[in-house]
Structures are given as C-alpha cells and as structure tokens.
Short mmCIF file of C-alpha atoms and ligand atoms in Angstrom, two decimals:
data_model
loop_
_atom_site.label_atom_id
_atom_site.label_comp_id
_atom_site.label_asym_id
_atom_site.label_seq_id
_atom_site.Cartn_x
_atom_site.Cartn_y
_atom_site.Cartn_z
CA MET C 1 -7.43 10.20 10.92
CA THR C 2 -8.78 8.63 14.04
CA THR C 3 -6.47 5.80 14.84
CA ASP C 4 -6.33 6.36 18.61
CA LEU C 5 -6.51 3.26 20.68
CA LYS C 6 -9.21 3.52 23.29
CA GLU C 7 -7.57 3.18 26.72
CA GLN C 8 -7.82 -0.53 27.44
CA LYS C 9 -9.58 -1.37 30.68
CA GLN C 10 -6.81 -2.18 33.15
CA THR C 11 -8.46 -5.06 35.04
CA ALA C 12 -8.00 -5.54 38.77
CA ASP C 13 -6.76 -8.98 37.73
CA THR C 14 -3.12 -9.74 38.00
CA ALA C 15 -1.07 -12.82 37.22
CA SER C 16 1.73 -13.86 39.57
CA ILE C 17 4.96 -15.47 38.53
CA THR C 18 7.23 -17.00 41.15
CA PHE C 19 10.78 -17.94 40.23
CA ASN C 20 13.86 -18.59 42.33
CA GLY C 21 11.97 -17.51 45.43
CA LYS C 22 11.00 -14.18 43.82
CA SER C 23 7.39 -13.39 43.02
CA VAL C 24 6.05 -10.70 40.75
CA SER C 25 2.47 -9.65 40.14
CA LEU C 26 1.82 -8.62 36.54
CA PRO C 27 -1.22 -6.69 35.31
CA VAL C 28 -3.76 -8.50 33.12
CA VAL C 29 -5.12 -6.50 30.17
CA ARG C 30 -8.60 -7.29 28.84
CA GLY C 31 -9.73 -6.33 25.32
CA THR C 32 -13.14 -5.37 23.92
CA GLU C 33 -14.11 -9.02 23.38
CA ALA C 34 -12.76 -10.14 26.77
CA GLU C 35 -9.49 -11.44 25.33
CA THR C 36 -6.98 -11.26 28.16
CA ALA C 37 -3.20 -10.92 28.21
CA ILE C 38 -0.49 -10.67 30.82
CA ASP C 39 1.37 -7.38 30.41
CA ILE C 40 4.99 -8.56 30.89
CA GLU C 41 6.60 -5.12 30.52
CA LYS C 42 7.96 -5.28 34.08
CA LEU C 43 8.85 -8.99 34.03
CA ARG C 44 12.56 -8.66 33.22
CA SER C 45 13.23 -5.75 35.55
CA SER C 46 11.47 -7.58 38.42
CA THR C 47 12.73 -11.16 37.88
CA GLY C 48 15.47 -11.11 35.22
CA LEU C 49 13.25 -13.43 33.21
CA ILE C 50 12.18 -12.90 29.59
CA THR C 51 9.60 -15.03 27.76
CA ILE C 52 10.21 -17.08 24.61
CA ASP C 53 7.50 -18.12 22.14
CA PRO C 54 8.77 -19.42 18.74
CA GLY C 55 6.50 -18.09 15.97
CA TYR C 56 4.78 -15.82 18.52
CA GLY C 57 1.85 -18.27 18.71
CA ASN C 58 0.97 -17.08 22.22
CA THR C 59 2.38 -13.56 22.17
CA GLY C 60 0.46 -10.36 21.55
CA SER C 61 2.67 -7.76 19.85
CA CYS C 62 0.32 -4.80 20.33
CA LYS C 63 -3.13 -3.55 21.22
CA SER C 64 -5.09 -2.85 18.06
CA ALA C 65 -8.53 -1.45 17.27
CA ILE C 66 -8.55 -2.43 13.60
CA THR C 67 -9.51 -6.10 13.15
CA PHE C 68 -10.98 -8.69 15.49
CA ILE C 69 -10.72 -12.42 14.84
CA ASP C 70 -12.22 -15.16 17.01
CA GLY C 71 -10.47 -18.27 15.65
CA GLU C 72 -12.63 -20.72 17.58
CA LYS C 73 -15.91 -19.19 16.38
CA GLY C 74 -14.75 -18.22 12.87
CA ILE C 75 -15.46 -14.52 13.45
CA LEU C 76 -13.75 -11.73 11.45
CA ARG C 77 -14.68 -8.03 11.86
CA TYR C 78 -13.06 -4.90 10.46
CA ARG C 79 -13.50 -2.02 12.95
CA GLY C 80 -16.42 -3.99 14.47
CA TYR C 81 -18.28 -4.66 11.20
CA PRO C 82 -18.74 -8.40 10.40
CA ILE C 83 -16.89 -9.49 7.24
CA GLU C 84 -20.09 -11.08 5.93
CA GLU C 85 -21.87 -7.69 5.94
CA LEU C 86 -18.98 -5.80 4.40
CA ALA C 87 -18.58 -8.48 1.71
CA ALA C 88 -22.28 -8.25 0.81
CA LYS C 89 -22.84 -4.49 1.10
CA SER C 90 -19.59 -2.52 0.94
CA THR C 91 -16.95 -1.74 -1.67
CA PHE C 92 -13.18 -2.08 -1.46
CA LEU C 93 -12.46 1.65 -1.35
CA GLU C 94 -15.09 2.10 1.38
CA VAL C 95 -13.48 -0.74 3.39
CA ALA C 96 -10.03 0.82 2.81
CA TRP C 97 -11.31 4.11 4.30
CA LEU C 98 -12.93 2.22 7.22
CA LEU C 99 -9.70 0.36 8.06
CA ILE C 100 -7.53 3.49 7.82
CA HIS C 101 -9.86 6.03 9.46
CA GLY C 102 -11.78 3.77 11.86
CA GLU C 103 -15.28 4.74 10.67
CA LEU C 104 -17.36 4.17 7.54
CA PRO C 105 -16.95 7.25 5.29
CA THR C 106 -19.70 9.79 4.71
CA LYS C 107 -20.85 10.23 1.12
CA ASP C 108 -18.53 13.26 0.72
CA GLU C 109 -15.58 11.50 2.35
CA LEU C 110 -15.97 8.48 0.06
CA GLY C 111 -16.43 10.72 -2.97
CA GLY C 112 -13.30 12.73 -2.12
CA PHE C 113 -11.24 9.61 -1.39
CA THR C 114 -12.37 7.93 -4.64
CA LYS C 115 -11.49 11.08 -6.62
CA ASP C 116 -8.05 11.38 -4.94
CA VAL C 117 -7.28 7.73 -5.71
CA THR C 118 -8.56 8.00 -9.30
CA ILE C 119 -6.35 10.97 -10.20
CA HIS C 120 -3.19 9.37 -8.76
CA THR C 121 -3.30 6.01 -10.59
CA MET C 122 -0.64 6.93 -13.17
CA LEU C 123 3.06 6.19 -12.60
CA HIS C 124 5.77 8.76 -13.43
CA GLN C 125 6.64 8.35 -17.14
CA ASP C 126 10.25 7.35 -16.26
CA PHE C 127 8.90 4.52 -14.10
CA GLY C 128 8.12 2.46 -17.19
CA ARG C 129 11.86 1.89 -17.69
CA PHE C 130 12.02 0.32 -14.21
CA PHE C 131 10.11 -2.72 -15.53
CA ASP C 132 12.26 -2.95 -18.66
CA ALA C 133 15.31 -3.62 -16.48
CA LEU C 134 13.71 -6.80 -15.09
CA PRO C 135 13.58 -10.23 -16.77
CA LYS C 136 10.25 -11.08 -18.45
CA ASP C 137 10.00 -14.33 -16.49
CA ALA C 138 10.45 -12.59 -13.11
CA HIS C 139 7.77 -13.51 -10.55
CA PRO C 140 5.57 -10.41 -10.17
CA MET C 141 5.84 -10.38 -6.35
CA PRO C 142 9.52 -9.26 -6.19
CA VAL C 143 8.72 -6.87 -9.07
CA CYS C 144 5.92 -5.30 -7.01
CA ALA C 145 8.05 -5.21 -3.83
CA ALA C 146 10.89 -3.47 -5.68
CA ALA C 147 8.53 -1.07 -7.48
CA VAL C 148 6.85 0.00 -4.22
CA GLY C 149 10.23 0.55 -2.59
CA ALA C 150 11.29 2.57 -5.65
CA LEU C 151 8.18 4.80 -5.38
CA ALA C 152 9.92 6.46 -2.40
CA THR C 153 12.60 7.75 -4.81
CA TYR C 154 9.93 9.76 -6.65
CA TYR C 155 8.37 11.21 -3.48
CA GLN C 156 11.22 12.16 -1.17
CA LYS C 157 9.72 14.89 1.02
CA PRO C 158 10.16 14.16 4.76
CA GLU C 159 7.16 12.51 6.33
CA SER C 160 4.56 14.88 7.76
CA ASP C 161 0.93 14.04 8.41
CA GLN C 162 -0.01 15.56 5.04
CA GLN C 163 2.83 13.59 3.44
CA ALA C 164 1.51 10.43 5.09
CA HIS C 165 -1.93 11.20 3.61
CA ASP C 166 -0.44 11.75 0.14
CA THR C 167 1.62 8.54 0.45
CA ILE C 168 -1.49 6.55 1.40
CA ILE C 169 -3.39 7.86 -1.63
CA ARG C 170 -0.43 7.20 -3.95
CA LEU C 171 0.02 3.62 -2.71
CA ILE C 172 -3.68 2.68 -2.98
CA ALA C 173 -3.91 4.41 -6.37
CA LYS C 174 -0.71 3.09 -7.93
CA MET C 175 -0.62 -0.49 -6.62
CA PRO C 176 -3.08 -1.77 -9.29
CA THR C 177 -1.07 0.03 -11.98
CA ILE C 178 2.20 -1.51 -10.75
CA ALA C 179 0.52 -4.95 -10.59
CA ALA C 180 -0.91 -4.69 -14.11
CA TYR C 181 2.37 -3.31 -15.53
CA SER C 182 4.32 -6.22 -13.98
CA TYR C 183 1.90 -8.59 -15.76
CA LYS C 184 2.05 -6.77 -19.10
CA HIS C 185 5.86 -6.70 -18.92
CA SER C 186 5.90 -10.49 -18.35
CA ILE C 187 3.83 -11.17 -21.51
CA GLY C 188 5.57 -8.59 -23.69
CA GLN C 189 2.48 -6.45 -24.18
CA PRO C 190 2.42 -2.64 -23.98
CA PHE C 191 1.34 -1.05 -20.70
CA ILE C 192 -2.30 0.08 -20.69
CA TYR C 193 -2.68 3.44 -18.96
CA PRO C 194 -5.22 3.80 -16.14
CA GLN C 195 -8.53 5.38 -17.22
CA ASN C 196 -10.13 7.93 -14.88
CA ARG C 197 -13.58 7.09 -16.27
CA LEU C 198 -13.33 3.57 -14.73
CA GLY C 199 -13.89 2.45 -11.15
CA TYR C 200 -11.05 0.99 -9.06
CA THR C 201 -11.39 -2.71 -9.97
CA GLU C 202 -12.66 -2.00 -13.51
CA ASN C 203 -9.52 0.06 -14.06
CA PHE C 204 -7.34 -2.81 -12.82
CA LEU C 205 -9.03 -5.38 -15.09
CA ASN C 206 -8.76 -2.98 -18.03
CA MET C 207 -5.01 -2.42 -17.43
CA MET C 208 -4.55 -6.20 -17.12
CA PHE C 209 -6.55 -7.41 -20.12
CA SER C 210 -7.08 -4.54 -22.56
CA VAL C 211 -4.81 -4.33 -25.65
CA PRO C 212 -4.30 -1.30 -27.94
CA CYS C 213 -5.39 -3.27 -31.01
CA ASP C 214 -8.77 -4.38 -29.71
CA THR C 215 -11.66 -3.22 -27.56
CA TYR C 216 -12.04 -4.74 -24.09
CA GLU C 217 -15.24 -4.36 -22.12
CA VAL C 218 -14.94 -4.96 -18.37
CA ASP C 219 -17.69 -7.34 -17.20
CA PRO C 220 -19.29 -5.56 -14.20
CA VAL C 221 -20.02 -8.91 -12.49
CA LEU C 222 -16.33 -9.87 -12.67
CA ALA C 223 -15.28 -6.39 -11.49
CA ARG C 224 -17.62 -6.80 -8.49
CA THR C 225 -16.04 -10.22 -7.84
CA VAL C 226 -12.55 -8.67 -7.74
CA ASP C 227 -13.91 -6.01 -5.37
CA LEU C 228 -15.22 -8.81 -3.12
CA LEU C 229 -11.86 -10.62 -3.21
CA LEU C 230 -10.04 -7.41 -2.23
CA ILE C 231 -12.47 -6.76 0.65
CA LEU C 232 -11.93 -10.29 2.00
CA HIS C 233 -8.15 -9.85 1.95
CA ALA C 234 -8.07 -6.28 3.29
CA ASP C 235 -6.80 -6.98 6.83
CA HIS C 236 -6.26 -9.83 9.23
CA GLU C 237 -4.75 -8.45 12.49
CA GLN C 238 -1.11 -9.37 13.25
CA ASN C 239 -0.37 -11.93 10.49
CA CYS C 240 3.18 -12.45 9.25
CA SER C 241 3.24 -9.69 6.60
CA THR C 242 1.40 -7.15 8.78
CA SER C 243 3.82 -7.81 11.65
CA THR C 244 6.62 -7.24 9.12
CA VAL C 245 5.14 -3.88 8.07
CA ARG C 246 4.87 -2.87 11.74
CA MET C 247 8.40 -4.08 12.50
CA VAL C 248 9.97 -2.17 9.60
CA GLY C 249 7.85 0.92 10.27
CA SER C 250 8.90 0.90 13.93
CA SER C 251 12.45 1.89 12.88
CA MET C 252 10.88 5.08 11.39
CA ALA C 253 11.43 3.70 7.87
CA ASN C 254 8.94 5.32 5.48
CA LEU C 255 5.61 3.76 4.47
CA TYR C 256 6.84 2.74 1.01
CA ALA C 257 9.76 0.77 2.54
CA SER C 258 7.45 -0.82 5.14
CA ILE C 259 4.90 -1.91 2.52
CA ALA C 260 7.66 -3.26 0.26
CA ALA C 261 8.80 -5.44 3.17
CA GLY C 262 5.22 -6.61 3.76
CA ILE C 263 4.91 -7.65 0.10
CA SER C 264 8.07 -9.74 0.44
CA ALA C 265 6.77 -11.47 3.58
CA LEU C 266 3.39 -12.14 1.93
CA TRP C 267 5.08 -13.95 -0.97
CA GLY C 268 6.04 -16.90 1.26
CA PRO C 269 4.16 -20.16 0.38
CA LEU C 270 3.04 -20.57 4.01
CA HIS C 271 1.39 -17.15 3.88
CA GLY C 272 0.01 -15.29 0.84
CA GLY C 273 1.88 -17.51 -1.59
CA ALA C 274 -0.42 -20.39 -0.60
CA ASN C 275 -3.11 -19.40 -3.14
CA GLN C 276 -0.70 -20.12 -5.99
CA GLN C 277 0.33 -23.38 -4.31
CA VAL C 278 -3.33 -24.45 -4.00
CA ILE C 279 -3.98 -24.18 -7.74
CA GLU C 280 -0.71 -25.97 -8.57
CA MET C 281 -1.73 -28.71 -6.09
CA LEU C 282 -5.23 -29.00 -7.65
CA GLU C 283 -3.75 -29.12 -11.16
CA ARG C 284 -1.35 -31.89 -10.13
CA ILE C 285 -4.26 -33.87 -8.69
CA ALA C 286 -6.34 -33.19 -11.84
CA ALA C 287 -3.48 -34.46 -14.02
CA GLU C 288 -3.05 -37.69 -12.03
CA GLU C 289 -6.49 -39.22 -11.89
CA GLY C 290 -7.66 -40.32 -8.43
CA SER C 291 -4.62 -38.89 -6.73
CA ALA C 292 -6.63 -36.91 -4.16
CA ASP C 293 -6.36 -39.77 -1.67
CA ARG C 294 -2.66 -40.25 -2.46
CA PHE C 295 -2.08 -36.52 -1.98
CA LEU C 296 -3.91 -36.42 1.34
CA ALA C 297 -1.84 -39.40 2.53
CA LYS C 298 1.33 -37.41 1.72
CA ALA C 299 -0.05 -34.32 3.46
CA LYS C 300 -0.60 -36.41 6.62
CA ASP C 301 2.77 -38.15 6.46
CA LYS C 302 5.18 -36.61 8.99
CA ASN C 303 8.08 -37.69 6.77
CA ASP C 304 6.67 -35.89 3.75
CA THR C 305 6.92 -32.11 3.38
CA ALA C 306 3.67 -31.99 1.37
CA ARG C 307 0.86 -30.03 3.00
CA LEU C 308 -2.77 -29.62 2.02
CA MET C 309 -2.23 -26.05 0.85
CA GLY C 310 -5.07 -23.68 1.66
CA PHE C 311 -5.85 -25.70 4.80
CA GLY C 312 -4.97 -24.84 8.39
CA HIS C 313 -4.45 -21.54 10.13
CA ARG C 314 -2.57 -20.18 13.14
CA VAL C 315 -5.70 -18.47 14.47
CA TYR C 316 -8.75 -20.10 12.84
CA LYS C 317 -9.44 -23.45 14.47
CA SER C 318 -12.76 -23.50 12.63
CA TYR C 319 -13.86 -22.62 9.09
CA ASP C 320 -12.23 -19.34 7.88
CA PRO C 321 -15.30 -17.11 7.23
CA ARG C 322 -13.58 -15.75 4.13
CA ALA C 323 -13.27 -19.25 2.66
CA ALA C 324 -17.01 -19.80 3.19
CA ILE C 325 -17.83 -16.59 1.28
CA LEU C 326 -15.39 -17.45 -1.52
CA LYS C 327 -16.71 -21.02 -1.84
CA LYS C 328 -20.16 -19.56 -2.57
CA ALA C 329 -18.72 -17.01 -5.02
CA CYS C 330 -16.86 -19.71 -6.98
CA ASN C 331 -19.97 -21.13 -8.60
CA GLN C 332 -21.33 -17.69 -9.56
CA VAL C 333 -18.11 -16.70 -11.32
CA ILE C 334 -17.62 -20.07 -13.04
CA GLU C 335 -21.19 -19.93 -14.34
CA ARG C 336 -20.73 -16.33 -15.56
CA VAL C 337 -17.44 -17.04 -17.29
CA GLY C 338 -18.53 -20.49 -18.51
CA VAL C 339 -15.27 -22.32 -17.75
CA SER C 340 -14.99 -25.88 -16.50
CA SER C 341 -15.20 -26.26 -12.75
CA ARG C 342 -12.89 -29.32 -12.66
CA LEU C 343 -10.52 -27.69 -10.14
CA LEU C 344 -13.48 -26.53 -8.04
CA GLU C 345 -14.84 -30.09 -7.99
CA ILE C 346 -11.44 -31.40 -6.86
CA ALA C 347 -11.17 -28.69 -4.18
CA MET C 348 -14.65 -29.46 -2.83
CA ASN C 349 -13.87 -33.19 -2.91
CA LEU C 350 -10.62 -32.62 -0.98
CA GLU C 351 -12.48 -30.51 1.58
CA GLU C 352 -15.16 -33.19 2.00
CA ILE C 353 -12.61 -35.98 2.53
CA ALA C 354 -10.34 -33.89 4.82
CA LEU C 355 -13.19 -32.70 7.06
CA LYS C 356 -14.07 -36.34 7.76
CA ASP C 357 -10.45 -37.37 8.35
CA ASP C 358 -9.28 -37.49 11.96
CA TYR C 359 -5.84 -36.11 11.05
CA PHE C 360 -7.37 -32.80 9.95
CA VAL C 361 -10.30 -32.81 12.39
CA SER C 362 -8.10 -33.50 15.43
CA ARG C 363 -5.72 -30.69 14.44
CA LYS C 364 -8.65 -28.34 13.65
CA LEU C 365 -7.46 -27.83 10.08
CA TYR C 366 -10.10 -26.17 7.91
CA PRO C 367 -10.04 -24.37 4.55
CA ASN C 368 -8.52 -20.89 4.83
CA VAL C 369 -8.88 -17.85 2.56
CA ASP C 370 -6.43 -19.33 0.04
CA PHE C 371 -8.27 -22.60 -0.58
CA TYR C 372 -10.94 -21.25 -2.97
CA SER C 373 -9.54 -17.85 -3.98
CA GLY C 374 -7.29 -19.35 -6.65
CA VAL C 375 -10.24 -21.09 -8.36
CA ILE C 376 -11.92 -17.69 -8.73
CA TYR C 377 -8.77 -15.89 -9.87
CA GLN C 378 -8.26 -18.57 -12.53
CA ALA C 379 -11.88 -18.24 -13.70
CA LEU C 380 -11.29 -14.46 -13.96
CA GLY C 381 -8.34 -15.15 -16.26
CA ILE C 382 -5.75 -13.98 -13.70
CA PRO C 383 -2.51 -15.95 -14.29
CA VAL C 384 -1.41 -18.18 -11.38
CA ASN C 385 1.77 -16.24 -10.63
CA MET C 386 -0.38 -13.10 -10.14
CA PHE C 387 -2.54 -14.66 -7.41
CA THR C 388 -0.39 -13.38 -4.54
CA VAL C 389 -0.24 -9.97 -6.22
CA MET C 390 -4.06 -9.98 -5.93
CA PHE C 391 -3.62 -10.72 -2.22
CA THR C 392 -1.24 -7.72 -2.06
CA LEU C 393 -3.82 -5.41 -3.66
CA GLY C 394 -6.36 -6.47 -1.05
CA ARG C 395 -4.07 -6.34 1.98
CA LEU C 396 -2.61 -2.91 1.21
CA PRO C 397 -5.14 -0.79 3.18
CA GLY C 398 -4.82 -3.15 6.16
CA TRP C 399 -1.05 -2.81 6.16
CA ILE C 400 -1.41 0.99 5.94
CA ALA C 401 -3.95 1.11 8.79
CA GLN C 402 -1.76 -1.08 11.01
CA TRP C 403 1.35 1.01 10.21
CA LEU C 404 -0.48 4.25 11.08
CA GLU C 405 -1.84 2.74 14.31
CA MET C 406 1.65 1.61 15.31
CA ARG C 407 3.19 5.03 14.56
CA ARG C 408 0.43 6.90 16.44
CA ASP C 409 0.32 4.60 19.45
CA LYS C 410 1.23 6.55 22.63
CA ASP C 411 3.51 3.61 23.63
CA PHE C 412 5.30 3.66 20.26
CA ARG C 413 8.90 2.40 20.34
CA ILE C 414 11.18 0.49 17.92
CA SER C 415 10.46 -3.25 17.88
CA ARG C 416 13.45 -5.22 19.13
CA PRO C 417 12.72 -8.70 20.56
CA ARG C 418 15.19 -10.42 22.88
CA GLN C 419 16.54 -13.98 22.61
CA ILE C 420 17.95 -16.86 24.63
CA TYR C 421 21.58 -17.46 23.54
CA VAL C 422 22.42 -21.16 23.03
CA GLY C 423 25.75 -20.82 21.18
CA SER C 424 29.38 -21.42 22.31
CA PRO C 425 30.53 -20.21 25.73
CA LYS C 426 33.43 -17.69 25.80
CA ARG C 427 36.53 -19.06 23.98
CA PRO C 428 39.94 -17.59 22.86
CA TYR C 429 40.73 -16.77 19.21
CA VAL C 430 42.72 -19.54 17.40
CA PRO C 431 45.29 -18.24 14.86
CA LEU C 432 44.92 -19.64 11.31
CA ALA C 433 48.27 -21.48 11.51
CA ALA C 434 47.07 -23.39 14.55
CA ARG C 435 43.78 -24.50 12.98
CA GLY C 436 45.20 -27.30 10.84
C1 LIG N 1 -2.67 -16.99 5.24
O1 LIG N 1 -1.97 -15.40 9.81
C2 LIG N 1 -2.91 -15.01 9.00
O2 LIG N 1 -3.88 -14.39 9.37
C3 LIG N 1 -2.66 -15.40 7.55
C4 LIG N 1 -3.76 -15.14 6.56
C5 LIG N 1 -4.00 -13.65 6.37
O3 LIG N 1 -5.11 -13.30 5.97
O4 LIG N 1 -3.02 -12.87 6.53
O5 LIG N 1 -4.95 -15.78 6.99
C6 LIG N 1 -3.39 -15.69 5.17
O6 LIG N 1 -1.46 -17.00 5.29
C7 LIG N 1 -3.48 -18.25 5.32
C8 LIG N 1 -2.59 -19.51 5.47
C9 LIG N 1 -2.07 -19.91 4.09
N1 LIG N 1 -1.13 -21.04 4.20
C10 LIG N 1 -1.45 -22.28 3.84
O7 LIG N 1 -2.57 -22.62 3.48
C11 LIG N 1 -0.28 -23.27 3.91
C12 LIG N 1 -0.77 -24.57 4.53
N2 LIG N 1 -1.05 -24.32 5.93
C13 LIG N 1 -0.01 -24.60 6.88
O8 LIG N 1 1.29 -24.58 6.46
C14 LIG N 1 -0.29 -24.12 8.30
O9 LIG N 1 -1.56 -24.51 8.59
C15 LIG N 1 -0.11 -22.64 8.59
C16 LIG N 1 1.22 -22.15 8.17
C17 LIG N 1 -1.18 -21.84 7.95
C18 LIG N 1 -0.25 -22.48 10.12
O10 LIG N 1 0.83 -23.11 10.67
P1 LIG N 1 0.98 -23.25 12.28
O11 LIG N 1 -0.02 -22.45 13.00
O12 LIG N 1 2.43 -23.04 12.61
O13 LIG N 1 0.55 -24.73 12.50
P2 LIG N 1 1.57 -25.96 12.53
O14 LIG N 1 2.44 -25.93 11.33
O15 LIG N 1 2.21 -26.00 13.88
O16 LIG N 1 0.55 -27.19 12.34
C19 LIG N 1 -0.03 -27.83 13.47
C20 LIG N 1 -0.16 -29.29 13.01
C21 LIG N 1 1.18 -29.89 12.56
O17 LIG N 1 1.07 -31.27 12.75
P3 LIG N 1 1.65 -31.93 14.16
O18 LIG N 1 3.06 -31.40 14.33
O19 LIG N 1 0.70 -31.44 15.24
O20 LIG N 1 1.59 -33.42 13.95
O21 LIG N 1 -1.02 -29.38 11.86
C22 LIG N 1 -0.27 -29.85 10.75
C23 LIG N 1 1.19 -29.65 11.08
O22 LIG N 1 1.98 -30.61 10.38
N3 LIG N 1 -0.69 -29.03 9.60
C24 LIG N 1 -0.92 -29.50 8.37
C25 LIG N 1 -1.36 -28.39 7.63
N4 LIG N 1 -1.36 -27.30 8.40
C26 LIG N 1 -0.94 -27.70 9.62
N5 LIG N 1 -0.80 -30.75 7.85
C27 LIG N 1 -1.15 -30.89 6.54
N6 LIG N 1 -1.58 -29.87 5.75
C28 LIG N 1 -1.70 -28.61 6.27
N7 LIG N 1 -2.12 -27.61 5.51
#
C-alpha cells in the first residue's frame, strides 16, 4: 500500500517571528499546489510561544497526499483526479482503492478487491443479537458507531500489516450490512442477508428494501446513483470526523475504534448530520406556505440560532463542486422514481434567493454537499434518519486512507495539542465546614 508522503519541498523561504526582543526564523513548507505553511515545530523551544487557533481554521494538522481542495476555486481532487471525472467515470470501490492505495487499480487489483469485499459482507451470526439489545427508535448513527466498535471484539488479533489489510476489507464489506441491519431493526423487519451475486450498492439496496415475502428488483439507475453519492462523500481532507479518526488512531487505538469515533463526530448537525437537517428544514418550509423568506430572515438573524442548513463551509468559499454534481443528479433521480419534486423546488428557490442576498454573498456562503443530497436520498426511499449513515458509507474509505497515512507517516507521533490556561490562579483548599 503506497501511502508514503513525497518529501515536501523545503522552500528557502522562512517566516520570522519577533517577540520580547527574541527573533526566530521558521521554515515555510510549500505543497504540490503551492499552498504554504509555517512549520512551527521549533517555535516553543525557541520563543516559549505556542499558537492558538479555535476550530483550527488556520492550522494545518498534517501533510497529506490524499485529497486536495481549493476552497476559493471550488476544486476537489482525490489523489489528483478531479471529482467531476471520478463521479462521471469511476465506481465507489475503484475510488476506495484509489484513496487507500494512492493509484487507480489495475483490472486484476480491482477484481481481487471486489471479490475480497463481496465475500466478507456477512456479519458473525451472533452479531444479530447486538441489534436486538437496542431500542427500535434508536437513531442509526449511534447504532453504527457502536456496531463498528464491537467488530473489534470479533477480530482481536494484534495489528500487523496483513491484519490492517483484513480490517480494511472487513470494514468496507460489513459497513453496508451494519447500516441495512440498523434500518431493518428500526422497522421491525427481518435482516436480509447480503447476496454475493450483487454488486456493492445493489447489495446495500437489496438489504435495505427487500423482504422475505416478496421479490425486490434493484433498479440499476438507482444503484448507480447511490454509487455516485458514495463517491462524492468518499474523502474531504482534514474535516472534523477525519481529524477525529486521525486523533484517535494516533494513540495506537485500532482501526475499528478510530472509525467508530469518526462516525460519532460525523453525526453532529454542523457536519454530516446537516443532510438530515436540510430535509427537515425543507419540509418545515413546505408545510408553512411562503415561509422561505421568513426562514432566511431567521437564518440571518444573529439572535436566532437557525441556520440555512446545507449552506456554508469552512473551506469552500465558492460553490461546493459536489453540490453542483448532486443538483444535476436530483432531476434524473426524481424523474426515474416519479416522485414530486416539491422539496427540490424549495431548495432551488432558497439557493436562488440566498445567492442574491448580501448576507450570504458577503460571507461567501454557498450550497455544500448536504444541500441537495437529502433530496436524492428521499427520492431513493432512504429514510431521513439514515441520511448521515449514507454519508458514513461514503466517507469510510477516506477515513481509512487518512488513518493509514497518519500511521505510516515518518513523523508519526500521538496527537496532543496544547492550550492557554485561563482558569483560577493558585489557591489553598477550603475545608467543607468553612464553605458555608
Ligand atoms: C460538511 O469540513 C468539511 O469538509 C465538511 C464536509 C465534508 O465533506 O466532510 O464538507 C461536510 O460538514 C458540510 C457542512 C455541513 N454543515 C452545514 O451545512 C451546517 C450549516 N453550515 C454552518 O453551520 C457553517 O457554515 C459550517 C459549520 C459549515 C462552517 O462553519 P464555520 O467555518 O465555523 O463558519 P462560521 O460559523 O464562523 O460562519 C461564518 C459566518 C458567521 O456569521 P458572522 O459571525 O460572520 O456574522 O457565516 C455565518 C455565521 O453565522 N454562517 C451562516 C451559515 N453558515 C455560516 N449563517 C446562516 N446559515 C448558515 N448555514
């Protein structure tokens, strides 16, 4: 698995910091696309200073060769390949291989990988009881996080490279099964076993929607749409959940534990949970005629916590290229499935109004990946509380690739940020009797 980081060009550039009469010259690192960063490794030892950057908006946590985003230009590439090309020409398993191994697979590599994944889709028979212990109305995201963490109890061999390979196959193979089982458990239907005769996304749709008492034919156009959705979600450099996977993995916790933590971080409504929030927002607007303008006024009101969900991004200060691809795909799916496009109309109307409104334009707030994905999931018949589970299925190979890159980085060390203490100065203990 080639996850080596090419030696970054150390530039002759340096950045100087002068403080309290002391000056230090720090090296400037330049990436493939001329992004530049000050390497502050020696800052504290030379000046006693640390840096502070709430939310890490200006802080690079690592050098990575996996995904490149240019937020100003709306560029997204996996291992150098533009997302638009991969979305149009590739498949999810091929993209998973690309992210993890760094190169597009040969025919044999893809065939072997597909076979390995296909024959590992089943869960251990005892695992079915895991779901029975959970309430039917449990949100599927904590169910998936707990199930992935529990997978480690079935595969306990110490981590070797071969073990890492087996773990990667098991996670990519079993995640759709865990997702579908969490859905079936919530609606009181029997689990549908994976079928080796089906492709990756066909298998998932079959496990989700097939029932023992009837036949269910997977629509190939809808299966291809799910494949597209998974490709678009597959990686996104150092976002919140990926940084969580790296952080947990840096303590030498195993891959199952690291991915389980990533699933929990993704669930947050400001991150992967936004796709569910978008649909709930669109449905509220659909229920209250003409409330789009009222909703936008709330989203702009500093005293109101409402946000235009699916809009804005820490990195994209232009249109998220994934949202553009999904917006186009919406119409195709809605036509194919023949459902009403009321929510799509509302979403497109909101986008049109927002992109002419100075509040959003001045803050460079554009639709992100979550703004249109929910409309497609709903047209596919995926229940709203499963939307972030779909995001999890897509992001899994990206998390794995980032975890491997972190573990194999020659500068690998446990992540442990510092802080600036702003609490009480030293003070003596006060006995209970004297506290009144
Ligand atoms: C994902 O990081 C990734 O790569 C994530 C992701 C991935 O693939 O992994 O792309 C997936 O998480 C997409 C984002 C999904 N979340 C949402 O759609 C939730 C709504 N969006 C926002 O909450 C917000 O835009 C964030 C969380 C996405 C980004 O937050 P930032 O970078 O911390 O920006 P901010 O909150 O500092 O906002 C800057 C300004 C603020 O106003 P002012 O203080 O300048 O007056 O813009 C405002 C914010 O109030 N603002 C919004 C808004 N998003 C930002 N106002 C109304 N509606 C919004 N959606």
